[in-house]
One Martini backbone bead per residue (centre of mass of N, CA, C, O) as a GRO file, in nm:
protein
  441
    1MET     BB    1  -4.852  -4.189  -1.419
    2LYS     BB    2  -4.773  -3.924  -1.534
    3THR     BB    3  -4.777  -3.758  -1.286
    4MET     BB    4  -4.542  -3.931  -1.138
    5ASN     BB    5  -4.334  -3.889  -1.350
    6ALA     BB    6  -4.335  -3.546  -1.337
    7ALA     BB    7  -4.250  -3.581  -1.011
    8LYS     BB    8  -3.981  -3.731  -1.058
    9ARG     BB    9  -3.856  -3.514  -1.253
   10ARG     BB   10  -3.844  -3.284  -1.058
   11LEU     BB   11  -3.684  -3.435  -0.821
   12PHE     BB   12  -3.442  -3.503  -1.013
   13LEU     BB   13  -3.378  -3.191  -1.077
   14ALA     BB   14  -3.343  -3.070  -0.789
   15GLY     BB   15  -3.115  -3.265  -0.730
   16ALA     BB   16  -2.919  -3.182  -0.930
   17CYS     BB   17  -2.901  -2.879  -0.866
   18TRP     BB   18  -2.787  -2.926  -0.572
   19LEU     BB   19  -2.545  -3.067  -0.652
   20MET     BB   20  -2.413  -2.854  -0.843
   21VAL     BB   21  -2.409  -2.643  -0.635
   22SER     BB   22  -2.255  -2.786  -0.423
   23LEU     BB   23  -2.005  -2.808  -0.612
   24LEU     BB   24  -1.939  -2.527  -0.683
   25ARG     BB   25  -1.897  -2.462  -0.372
   26ALA     BB   26  -1.649  -2.648  -0.357
   27GLN     BB   27  -1.473  -2.484  -0.564
   28ASP     BB   28  -1.495  -2.189  -0.414
   29LYS     BB   29  -1.285  -2.311  -0.201
   30LEU     BB   30  -1.051  -2.313  -0.035
   31PRO     BB   31  -0.764  -2.542  -0.073
   32VAL     BB   32  -0.653  -2.502   0.223
   33LYS     BB   33  -0.538  -2.567   0.585
   34PHE     BB   34  -0.424  -2.386   0.784
   35GLY     BB   35  -0.187  -2.567   1.014
   36LYS     BB   36  -0.208  -2.803   0.769
   37VAL     BB   37   0.061  -3.037   0.686
   38THR     BB   38   0.076  -3.251   0.426
   39PRO     BB   39   0.266  -3.488   0.224
   40ASP     BB   40   0.064  -3.400  -0.039
   41ASP     BB   41   0.163  -3.098  -0.060
   42PHE     BB   42   0.447  -3.170  -0.202
   43LYS     BB   43   0.364  -3.213  -0.492
   44VAL     BB   44   0.384  -2.953  -0.561
   45SER     BB   45   0.424  -2.773  -0.861
   46ALA     BB   46   0.517  -2.601  -1.150
   47PRO     BB   47   0.353  -2.510  -1.357
   48ALA     BB   48   0.336  -2.552  -1.719
   49THR     BB   49   0.362  -2.214  -1.765
   50ASP     BB   50   0.608  -2.235  -1.544
   51PRO     BB   51   0.847  -2.416  -1.484
   52ASP     BB   52   1.106  -2.244  -1.380
   53ALA     BB   53   1.022  -2.194  -1.124
   54GLY     BB   54   1.113  -2.112  -0.792
   55ALA     BB   55   0.818  -2.074  -0.703
   56VAL     BB   56   0.465  -2.129  -0.503
   57VAL     BB   57   0.156  -2.023  -0.462
   58ILE     BB   58  -0.092  -2.202  -0.299
   59ALA     BB   59  -0.182  -1.982  -0.082
   60ASP     BB   60  -0.398  -1.676  -0.044
   61PHE     BB   61  -0.541  -1.497   0.243
   62GLY     BB   62  -0.793  -1.247   0.296
   63THR     BB   63  -0.916  -1.018   0.561
   64SER     BB   64  -1.191  -0.776   0.634
   65GLU     BB   65  -1.299  -0.585   0.931
   66PHE     BB   66  -1.528  -0.437   1.153
   67GLU     BB   67  -1.466  -0.300   1.491
   68GLY     BB   68  -1.514  -0.206   1.788
   69ASN     BB   69  -1.391   0.005   2.024
   70SER     BB   70  -1.226   0.182   2.326
   71THR     BB   71  -1.277   0.487   2.201
   72GLY     BB   72  -1.559   0.492   2.009
   73GLY     BB   73  -1.465   0.322   1.748
   74PHE     BB   74  -1.272   0.211   1.482
   75GLU     BB   75  -1.170  -0.062   1.310
   76ILE     BB   76  -0.929  -0.304   1.173
   77LEU     BB   77  -0.926  -0.663   1.060
   78PHE     BB   78  -0.644  -0.794   0.921
   79LYS     BB   79  -0.615  -1.108   0.764
   80HIS     BB   80  -0.321  -1.315   0.702
   81SER     BB   81  -0.261  -1.636   0.466
   82ARG     BB   82   0.034  -1.797   0.376
   83ARG     BB   83   0.127  -2.048   0.089
   84ILE     BB   84   0.480  -2.175  -0.006
   85ARG     BB   85   0.680  -2.347  -0.243
   86ILE     BB   86   0.972  -2.423  -0.259
   87LEU     BB   87   1.244  -2.509  -0.518
   88LYS     BB   88   1.440  -2.295  -0.567
   89ARG     BB   89   1.697  -2.130  -0.458
   90ASN     BB   90   1.614  -1.839  -0.624
   91ALA     BB   91   1.366  -1.839  -0.376
   92PHE     BB   92   1.491  -1.779  -0.098
   93GLU     BB   93   1.351  -1.472  -0.078
   94ALA     BB   94   1.064  -1.575   0.027
   95ALA     BB   95   1.127  -1.607   0.327
   96THR     BB   96   1.105  -1.297   0.351
   97VAL     BB   97   0.929  -1.094   0.572
   98THR     BB   98   0.710  -0.828   0.552
   99ILE     BB   99   0.543  -0.578   0.736
  100PRO     BB  100   0.344  -0.309   0.722
  101LEU     BB  101   0.307  -0.001   0.893
  102TYR     BB  102   0.101   0.256   1.067
  103VAL     BB  103   0.194   0.603   1.193
  104SER     BB  104   0.020   0.829   1.437
  105ASN     BB  105   0.169   0.977   1.687
  106HIS     BB  106  -0.026   0.749   1.921
  107GLU     BB  107  -0.068   0.588   1.680
  108GLN     BB  108  -0.095   0.203   1.565
  109GLU     BB  109  -0.024  -0.059   1.415
  110ARG     BB  110  -0.076  -0.421   1.487
  111ILE     BB  111   0.058  -0.720   1.592
  112GLU     BB  112  -0.110  -1.056   1.595
  113LYS     BB  113  -0.101  -1.373   1.558
  114LEU     BB  114   0.188  -1.474   1.489
  115SER     BB  115   0.243  -1.755   1.263
  116ALA     BB  116   0.571  -1.947   1.168
  117ALA     BB  117   0.676  -2.183   0.924
  118THR     BB  118   0.853  -2.469   0.850
  119TYR     BB  119   0.829  -2.726   0.589
  120ASN     BB  120   0.936  -3.101   0.589
  121LEU     BB  121   1.019  -3.405   0.401
  122GLU     BB  122   1.100  -3.661   0.644
  123ASP     BB  123   1.061  -3.978   0.580
  124GLY     BB  124   0.745  -3.886   0.520
  125LYS     BB  125   0.758  -3.649   0.706
  126VAL     BB  126   0.638  -3.394   0.882
  127VAL     BB  127   0.844  -3.086   0.957
  128GLU     BB  128   0.861  -2.847   1.194
  129THR     BB  129   0.950  -2.494   1.189
  130LYS     BB  130   0.964  -2.230   1.398
  131VAL     BB  131   0.924  -1.891   1.445
  132GLY     BB  132   1.078  -1.691   1.676
  133ASP     BB  133   1.041  -1.436   1.799
  134LYS     BB  134   1.357  -1.343   1.806
  135SER     BB  135   1.292  -1.321   1.479
  136ILE     BB  136   1.173  -1.080   1.513
  137PHE     BB  137   1.136  -0.752   1.380
  138VAL     BB  138   1.204  -0.373   1.384
  139ASP     BB  139   1.145  -0.112   1.147
  140LYS     BB  140   1.242   0.222   1.100
  141LEU     BB  141   1.162   0.436   0.809
  142ASN     BB  142   0.984   0.660   0.939
  143ARG     BB  143   0.718   0.855   1.090
  144ASN     BB  144   0.497   0.670   0.909
  145HIS     BB  145   0.689   0.393   0.907
  146ILE     BB  146   0.703   0.043   0.965
  147GLN     BB  147   0.857  -0.307   1.017
  148LYS     BB  148   0.796  -0.654   0.994
  149LYS     BB  149   1.066  -0.913   1.052
  150PHE     BB  150   1.133  -1.222   0.870
  151THR     BB  151   1.276  -1.555   0.864
  152PHE     BB  152   1.291  -1.853   0.737
  153PRO     BB  153   1.369  -2.176   0.888
  154ALA     BB  154   1.493  -2.460   0.728
  155LEU     BB  155   1.584  -2.391   0.447
  156LYS     BB  156   1.483  -2.557   0.139
  157GLU     BB  157   1.425  -2.736  -0.119
  158GLY     BB  158   1.101  -2.802  -0.090
  159SER     BB  159   0.953  -2.610   0.090
  160ILE     BB  160   0.720  -2.479   0.330
  161LEU     BB  161   0.556  -2.203   0.361
  162GLU     BB  162   0.403  -2.029   0.665
  163TYR     BB  163   0.153  -1.767   0.735
  164THR     BB  164   0.014  -1.569   1.015
  165TYR     BB  165  -0.212  -1.280   1.068
  166THR     BB  166  -0.313  -0.979   1.290
  167GLN     BB  167  -0.421  -0.695   1.185
  168THR     BB  168  -0.461  -0.368   1.348
  169SER     BB  169  -0.649  -0.065   1.278
  170PRO     BB  170  -0.739   0.296   1.361
  171PHE     BB  171  -0.721   0.365   1.016
  172ILE     BB  172  -0.993   0.393   0.822
  173PHE     BB  173  -0.809   0.468   0.544
  174ASN     BB  174  -0.643   0.177   0.588
  175LEU     BB  175  -0.754  -0.022   0.388
  176GLN     BB  176  -0.646  -0.270   0.249
  177PRO     BB  177  -0.491  -0.419   0.018
  178TRP     BB  178  -0.440  -0.641  -0.292
  179ALA     BB  179  -0.227  -0.904  -0.410
  180PHE     BB  180  -0.249  -1.135  -0.635
  181GLN     BB  181   0.056  -1.060  -0.770
  182SER     BB  182   0.380  -1.185  -0.868
  183GLN     BB  183   0.701  -1.362  -0.925
  184TYR     BB  184   0.487  -1.589  -0.856
  185PRO     BB  185   0.303  -1.857  -0.909
  186CYS     BB  186  -0.072  -1.878  -0.845
  187LEU     BB  187  -0.345  -2.054  -0.750
  188TRP     BB  188  -0.448  -1.896  -0.489
  189SER     BB  189  -0.617  -1.530  -0.438
  190GLU     BB  190  -0.803  -1.419  -0.155
  191TYR     BB  191  -1.043  -1.158  -0.105
  192GLN     BB  192  -1.206  -1.010   0.200
  193ALA     BB  193  -1.444  -0.730   0.229
  194ASP     BB  194  -1.605  -0.560   0.470
  195MET     BB  195  -1.868  -0.287   0.444
  196PRO     BB  196  -1.999  -0.039   0.571
  197GLU     BB  197  -2.218   0.228   0.532
  198PHE     BB  198  -2.024   0.436   0.673
  199PHE     BB  199  -1.790   0.334   0.468
  200ARG     BB  200  -1.651   0.501   0.189
  201TYR     BB  201  -1.535   0.334  -0.089
  202VAL     BB  202  -1.280   0.313  -0.349
  203THR     BB  203  -1.229   0.103  -0.608
  204LEU     BB  204  -0.898  -0.010  -0.743
  205SER     BB  205  -0.855  -0.172  -1.043
  206TYR     BB  206  -0.565  -0.392  -1.141
  207GLY     BB  207  -0.486  -0.519  -1.459
  208PHE     BB  208  -0.533  -0.843  -1.654
  209VAL     BB  209  -0.661  -1.019  -1.444
  210PRO     BB  210  -0.904  -1.221  -1.383
  211PHE     BB  211  -1.165  -1.307  -1.236
  212SER     BB  212  -1.297  -1.592  -1.089
  213ILE     BB  213  -1.449  -1.434  -0.828
  214LYS     BB  214  -1.720  -1.196  -0.800
  215THR     BB  215  -1.874  -1.094  -0.498
  216THR     BB  216  -2.171  -1.022  -0.300
  217GLU     BB  217  -2.312  -0.951   0.032
  218SER     BB  218  -2.575  -0.882   0.259
  219ARG     BB  219  -2.618  -0.728   0.592
  220PHE     BB  220  -2.663  -0.709   0.951
  221GLN     BB  221  -2.535  -0.511   1.212
  222ARG     BB  222  -2.371  -0.501   1.523
  223PHE     BB  223  -2.200  -0.203   1.691
  224ASN     BB  224  -1.984  -0.193   1.952
  225LEU     BB  225  -1.897   0.093   2.140
  226ASN     BB  226  -1.719   0.241   2.332
  227ILE     BB  227  -1.745   0.528   2.572
  228GLY     BB  228  -1.699   0.454   2.857
  229ASN     BB  229  -1.740   0.349   3.180
  230GLY     BB  230  -1.881   0.093   3.048
  231SER     BB  231  -2.012   0.212   2.781
  232LEU     BB  232  -2.224   0.119   2.535
  233ARG     BB  233  -2.261   0.180   2.161
  234SER     BB  234  -2.521   0.126   1.898
  235ILE     BB  235  -2.466   0.025   1.550
  236ASP     BB  236  -2.643   0.001   1.281
  237GLY     BB  237  -2.581  -0.193   0.995
  238GLU     BB  238  -2.484  -0.247   0.658
  239VAL     BB  239  -2.315  -0.515   0.522
  240VAL     BB  240  -2.041  -0.556   0.277
  241THR     BB  241  -1.925  -0.891   0.103
  242HIS     BB  242  -1.644  -0.910  -0.041
  243ARG     BB  243  -1.517  -1.108  -0.344
  244TRP     BB  244  -1.191  -1.199  -0.413
  245VAL     BB  245  -1.088  -1.417  -0.704
  246MET     BB  246  -0.781  -1.589  -0.798
  247LYS     BB  247  -0.656  -1.843  -1.074
  248ASP     BB  248  -0.398  -1.921  -1.186
  249ILE     BB  249  -0.117  -1.729  -1.175
  250ALA     BB  250   0.081  -1.567  -1.316
  251ALA     BB  251   0.368  -1.426  -1.356
  252LEU     BB  252   0.569  -1.139  -1.305
  253LYS     BB  253   0.777  -1.009  -1.544
  254GLU     BB  254   1.022  -0.895  -1.688
  255GLU     BB  255   1.062  -0.657  -1.933
  256PRO     BB  256   1.085  -0.467  -2.173
  257TYR     BB  257   1.060  -0.120  -2.132
  258THR     BB  258   0.992  -0.132  -1.833
  259THR     BB  259   0.948   0.046  -1.570
  260SER     BB  260   0.708  -0.077  -1.347
  261LEU     BB  261   0.551  -0.379  -1.230
  262TYR     BB  262   0.330  -0.210  -1.089
  263ASN     BB  263   0.153  -0.111  -1.328
  264TYR     BB  264   0.051  -0.459  -1.377
  265LEU     BB  265  -0.056  -0.567  -1.111
  266ALA     BB  266  -0.268  -0.762  -0.967
  267ARG     BB  267  -0.514  -0.537  -0.804
  268ILE     BB  268  -0.622  -0.373  -0.511
  269GLU     BB  269  -0.760  -0.063  -0.413
  270PHE     BB  270  -0.817   0.215  -0.123
  271GLN     BB  271  -1.061   0.474  -0.059
  272LEU     BB  272  -1.147   0.713   0.130
  273SER     BB  273  -1.453   0.903   0.091
  274ALA     BB  274  -1.679   0.879   0.317
  275LEU     BB  275  -1.885   0.954   0.592
  276GLN     BB  276  -2.200   0.780   0.708
  277PHE     BB  277  -2.461   0.897   0.969
  278THR     BB  278  -2.764   0.897   0.973
  279GLN     BB  279  -2.856   0.882   1.306
  280VAL     BB  280  -2.670   1.179   1.310
  281ASN     BB  281  -2.628   1.351   1.073
  282TYR     BB  282  -2.332   1.257   0.905
  283TYR     BB  283  -2.091   1.421   0.689
  284LYS     BB  284  -1.750   1.323   0.524
  285ASP     BB  285  -1.530   1.413   0.336
  286TYR     BB  286  -1.198   1.277   0.210
  287ILE     BB  287  -1.088   1.294  -0.093
  288GLY     BB  288  -1.183   1.520  -0.265
  289ASP     BB  289  -0.907   1.736  -0.401
  290TRP     BB  290  -0.667   1.885  -0.542
  291PHE     BB  291  -0.684   2.158  -0.399
  292LYS     BB  292  -0.691   2.032  -0.124
  293LEU     BB  293  -0.440   1.875  -0.120
  294SER     BB  294  -0.257   2.118  -0.170
  295GLU     BB  295  -0.342   2.293   0.078
  296GLY     BB  296  -0.268   2.049   0.288
  297LEU     BB  297   0.063   2.063   0.196
  298LEU     BB  298   0.117   2.371   0.266
  299THR     BB  299   0.023   2.350   0.588
  300ASP     BB  300   0.249   2.126   0.618
  301GLU     BB  301   0.518   2.102   0.844
  302TYR     BB  302   0.615   1.833   0.644
  303PHE     BB  303   0.639   2.048   0.403
  304GLY     BB  304   0.518   2.408   0.354
  305ALA     BB  305   0.487   2.593   0.622
  306ASP     BB  306   0.801   2.725   0.567
  307LEU     BB  307   0.788   2.867   0.265
  308ASP     BB  308   0.673   3.165   0.396
  309ARG     BB  309   0.827   3.259   0.595
  310GLY     BB  310   1.091   3.430   0.695
  311ASN     BB  311   1.348   3.307   0.700
  312GLY     BB  312   1.620   3.490   0.847
  313TRP     BB  313   1.842   3.284   0.803
  314MET     BB  314   1.882   3.300   0.451
  315ASP     BB  315   1.997   3.598   0.377
  316ASP     BB  316   2.306   3.589   0.357
  317ASP     BB  317   2.324   3.345   0.145
  318CYS     BB  318   2.119   3.490  -0.060
  319LYS     BB  319   2.305   3.750  -0.096
  320ALA     BB  320   2.590   3.587  -0.208
  321VAL     BB  321   2.475   3.404  -0.423
  322THR     BB  322   2.304   3.686  -0.582
  323GLN     BB  323   2.557   3.877  -0.644
  324GLY     BB  324   2.523   4.031  -0.954
  325ALA     BB  325   2.262   3.954  -1.081
  326LYS     BB  326   2.116   4.051  -1.401
  327SER     BB  327   1.856   3.824  -1.321
  328GLU     BB  328   1.623   3.590  -1.239
  329LEU     BB  329   1.753   3.347  -1.377
  330GLU     BB  330   2.018   3.357  -1.264
  331LYS     BB  331   1.949   3.373  -0.975
  332ALA     BB  332   1.824   3.071  -0.979
  333LYS     BB  333   2.073   2.926  -1.072
  334ARG     BB  334   2.227   2.985  -0.823
  335ILE     BB  335   2.045   2.873  -0.589
  336PHE     BB  336   2.063   2.583  -0.734
  337ALA     BB  337   2.366   2.553  -0.712
  338PHE     BB  338   2.408   2.563  -0.432
  339VAL     BB  339   2.227   2.315  -0.327
  340ARG     BB  340   2.340   2.093  -0.537
  341ASP     BB  341   2.680   2.187  -0.429
  342LYS     BB  342   2.633   2.190  -0.092
  343PHE     BB  343   2.440   1.921  -0.093
  344ASN     BB  344   2.345   1.612   0.073
  345CYS     BB  345   2.210   1.332  -0.068
  346THR     BB  346   2.042   1.053   0.112
  347SER     BB  347   1.767   1.047  -0.072
  348HIS     BB  348   1.499   0.927  -0.356
  349SER     BB  349   1.198   0.867  -0.173
  350SER     BB  350   1.021   1.143  -0.075
  351LEU     BB  351   0.766   1.368   0.056
  352TYR     BB  352   0.881   1.446   0.341
  353LEU     BB  353   1.017   1.561   0.551
  354SER     BB  354   1.285   1.514   0.818
  355GLU     BB  355   1.327   1.818   0.867
  356PRO     BB  356   1.404   2.119   0.908
  357LEU     BB  357   1.519   2.353   0.704
  358LYS     BB  358   1.717   2.450   0.908
  359THR     BB  359   1.873   2.196   0.955
  360THR     BB  360   1.929   2.143   0.644
  361PHE     BB  361   2.125   2.363   0.625
  362ASN     BB  362   2.319   2.300   0.847
  363ASN     BB  363   2.410   2.007   0.746
  364ARG     BB  364   2.420   1.979   0.457
  365ASN     BB  365   2.167   1.761   0.457
  366GLY     BB  366   1.931   1.527   0.263
  367SER     BB  367   1.678   1.475   0.118
  368GLU     BB  368   1.508   1.563  -0.167
  369ALA     BB  369   1.280   1.688  -0.006
  370ASP     BB  370   1.459   1.879   0.151
  371MET     BB  371   1.615   2.014  -0.100
  372ASN     BB  372   1.345   2.128  -0.285
  373LEU     BB  373   1.226   2.283  -0.058
  374LEU     BB  374   1.492   2.450   0.020
  375LEU     BB  375   1.492   2.562  -0.295
  376THR     BB  376   1.193   2.695  -0.264
  377ALA     BB  377   1.254   2.891  -0.035
  378MET     BB  378   1.505   3.039  -0.152
  379LEU     BB  379   1.343   3.154  -0.393
  380ARG     BB  380   1.110   3.307  -0.235
  381HIS     BB  381   1.331   3.481  -0.077
  382GLY     BB  382   1.391   3.581  -0.414
  383LYS     BB  383   1.161   3.650  -0.552
  384ILE     BB  384   1.051   3.373  -0.663
  385THR     BB  385   0.873   3.174  -0.858
  386ALA     BB  386   0.775   2.892  -0.668
  387ASP     BB  387   0.716   2.520  -0.661
  388PRO     BB  388   0.600   2.235  -0.544
  389VAL     BB  389   0.648   1.908  -0.696
  390ILE     BB  390   0.484   1.623  -0.721
  391LEU     BB  391   0.572   1.260  -0.769
  392SER     BB  392   0.622   0.945  -0.957
  393THR     BB  393   0.815   0.723  -0.981
  394ARG     BB  394   0.883   0.487  -1.206
  395ALA     BB  395   0.921   0.268  -0.971
  396HIS     BB  396   0.656   0.364  -0.835
  397GLY     BB  397   0.449   0.442  -1.050
  398PHE     BB  398   0.156   0.524  -1.098
  399ALA     BB  399  -0.056   0.757  -1.101
  400ASN     BB  400  -0.368   0.888  -1.032
  401GLU     BB  401  -0.573   1.083  -1.221
  402VAL     BB  402  -0.853   1.109  -1.055
  403TYR     BB  403  -0.755   1.060  -0.774
  404PRO     BB  404  -0.607   1.192  -0.465
  405LEU     BB  405  -0.344   1.007  -0.423
  406LEU     BB  406  -0.092   1.044  -0.181
  407ASP     BB  407   0.072   0.745  -0.185
  408ARG     BB  408   0.143   0.762  -0.514
  409PHE     BB  409   0.386   0.980  -0.385
  410ASN     BB  410   0.761   0.988  -0.417
  411TYR     BB  411   0.820   1.305  -0.447
  412VAL     BB  412   1.020   1.608  -0.505
  413ILE     BB  413   1.024   1.923  -0.659
  414THR     BB  414   1.074   2.239  -0.887
  415ARG     BB  415   0.883   2.526  -0.973
  416VAL     BB  416   0.961   2.758  -1.208
  417ARG     BB  417   0.870   3.116  -1.260
  418ILE     BB  418   0.967   3.297  -1.595
  419ASP     BB  419   0.792   3.485  -1.691
  420SER     BB  420   0.688   3.241  -1.938
  421SER     BB  421   0.871   3.025  -1.803
  422GLU     BB  422   0.976   2.662  -1.703
  423TYR     BB  423   1.105   2.530  -1.443
  424PHE     BB  424   1.252   2.185  -1.348
  425LEU     BB  425   1.382   2.083  -1.039
  426ASP     BB  426   1.697   1.906  -0.901
  427ALA     BB  427   1.920   1.902  -0.648
  428SER     BB  428   1.988   1.592  -0.570
  429GLU     BB  429   2.196   1.604  -0.834
  430PRO     BB  430   2.495   1.574  -0.957
  431TRP     BB  431   2.541   1.799  -1.235
  432LEU     BB  432   2.261   1.877  -1.288
  433GLY     BB  433   2.084   2.052  -1.480
  434PHE     BB  434   1.896   2.327  -1.547
  435GLY     BB  435   1.596   2.212  -1.620
  436ARG     BB  436   1.646   1.894  -1.514
  437LEU     BB  437   1.596   1.544  -1.502
  438PRO     BB  438   1.605   1.247  -1.364
  439GLU     BB  439   1.512   0.945  -1.514
  440ARG     BB  440   1.304   0.870  -1.255
  441CYS     BB  441   1.102   1.142  -1.340
   0.00000   0.00000   0.00000
């Protein structure tokens, strides 16, 4: 009898444990089904912690995975779905969505399966208004970046906005980052990334919001790569699935003395550190160090390659500007004033040249990178020790101190060394004195 009771207790405990695990797993699942909006979904309101919120993100979900492509390599598939409810008119700006895309040479990231719609509750029924293809626009930002942009129609207070798309990228270094936090409160934000063992990434986590769920699972997967002529090459490897979830995330709001909210945004970013294919004994380091980053920039055609060339086209102007200067410092000040006063700055957030230095010189205008790299070249042409300096502006946020992540920089200035003194210069700002920098720097 005692044996029977013990067996029943074990059976009961096993059943209770199974039920508890099932309930926990159910709680860990995404709380919405994208593409299906019901009247109950319109009951979502601002959380008690932020009752004045103009909008609330109901769910934000993204995944990144790798697959073989048609050119014998890999590509990244990033899938993103988002649902947000507009509560007040002051949040109508959330109805405009921009999707950044990277371009390099003849390759670029592309958007597929883009679906977006506005949902309104009218007479107890859900009315859907889709975003048409003609309402989606493409803007070119610079030589490496474009963006797709659209605005939701039929917008009013109470509307639910939802969109989903797949972004395909041939750039293995561009594993998509993920922001869990925004200017609106969010009930659920989740990101999953499948990372094959061939690609090693450094994962950088920012912000102060703790993860509600953070798990990893591994499996083996076969990747089929098309190497041409209908032939396939298969590569087997371990894939680790990382899952990050945050729940009930407070909105990030501007505070006094804050330089950039981006510094404190709860998010994760990735940096490709190495490629390793053990089957063919191949290894390549990508993250490098600060010295390699500097060397790469100084030989880049869109950054430093022209700084030490002959640049004979600037001879006459350099001689005219510096004629009669009695010291190196006076010569440097004259060259600086010439670029500052004779050229017009068209933008203040560039890392690379928008055109060759000679074109900037002839046109008398350009970005802050164009002007300050031209300043560096003219100073060097005048036999003055000068170097370009890259930085991240206050509005752009902190650069990473440990890893040389180039995309964390967005500005170029000039450093001059004369005798035992250093001077940092920005010729893009009218009336700015020699050795002074604007507040944004």
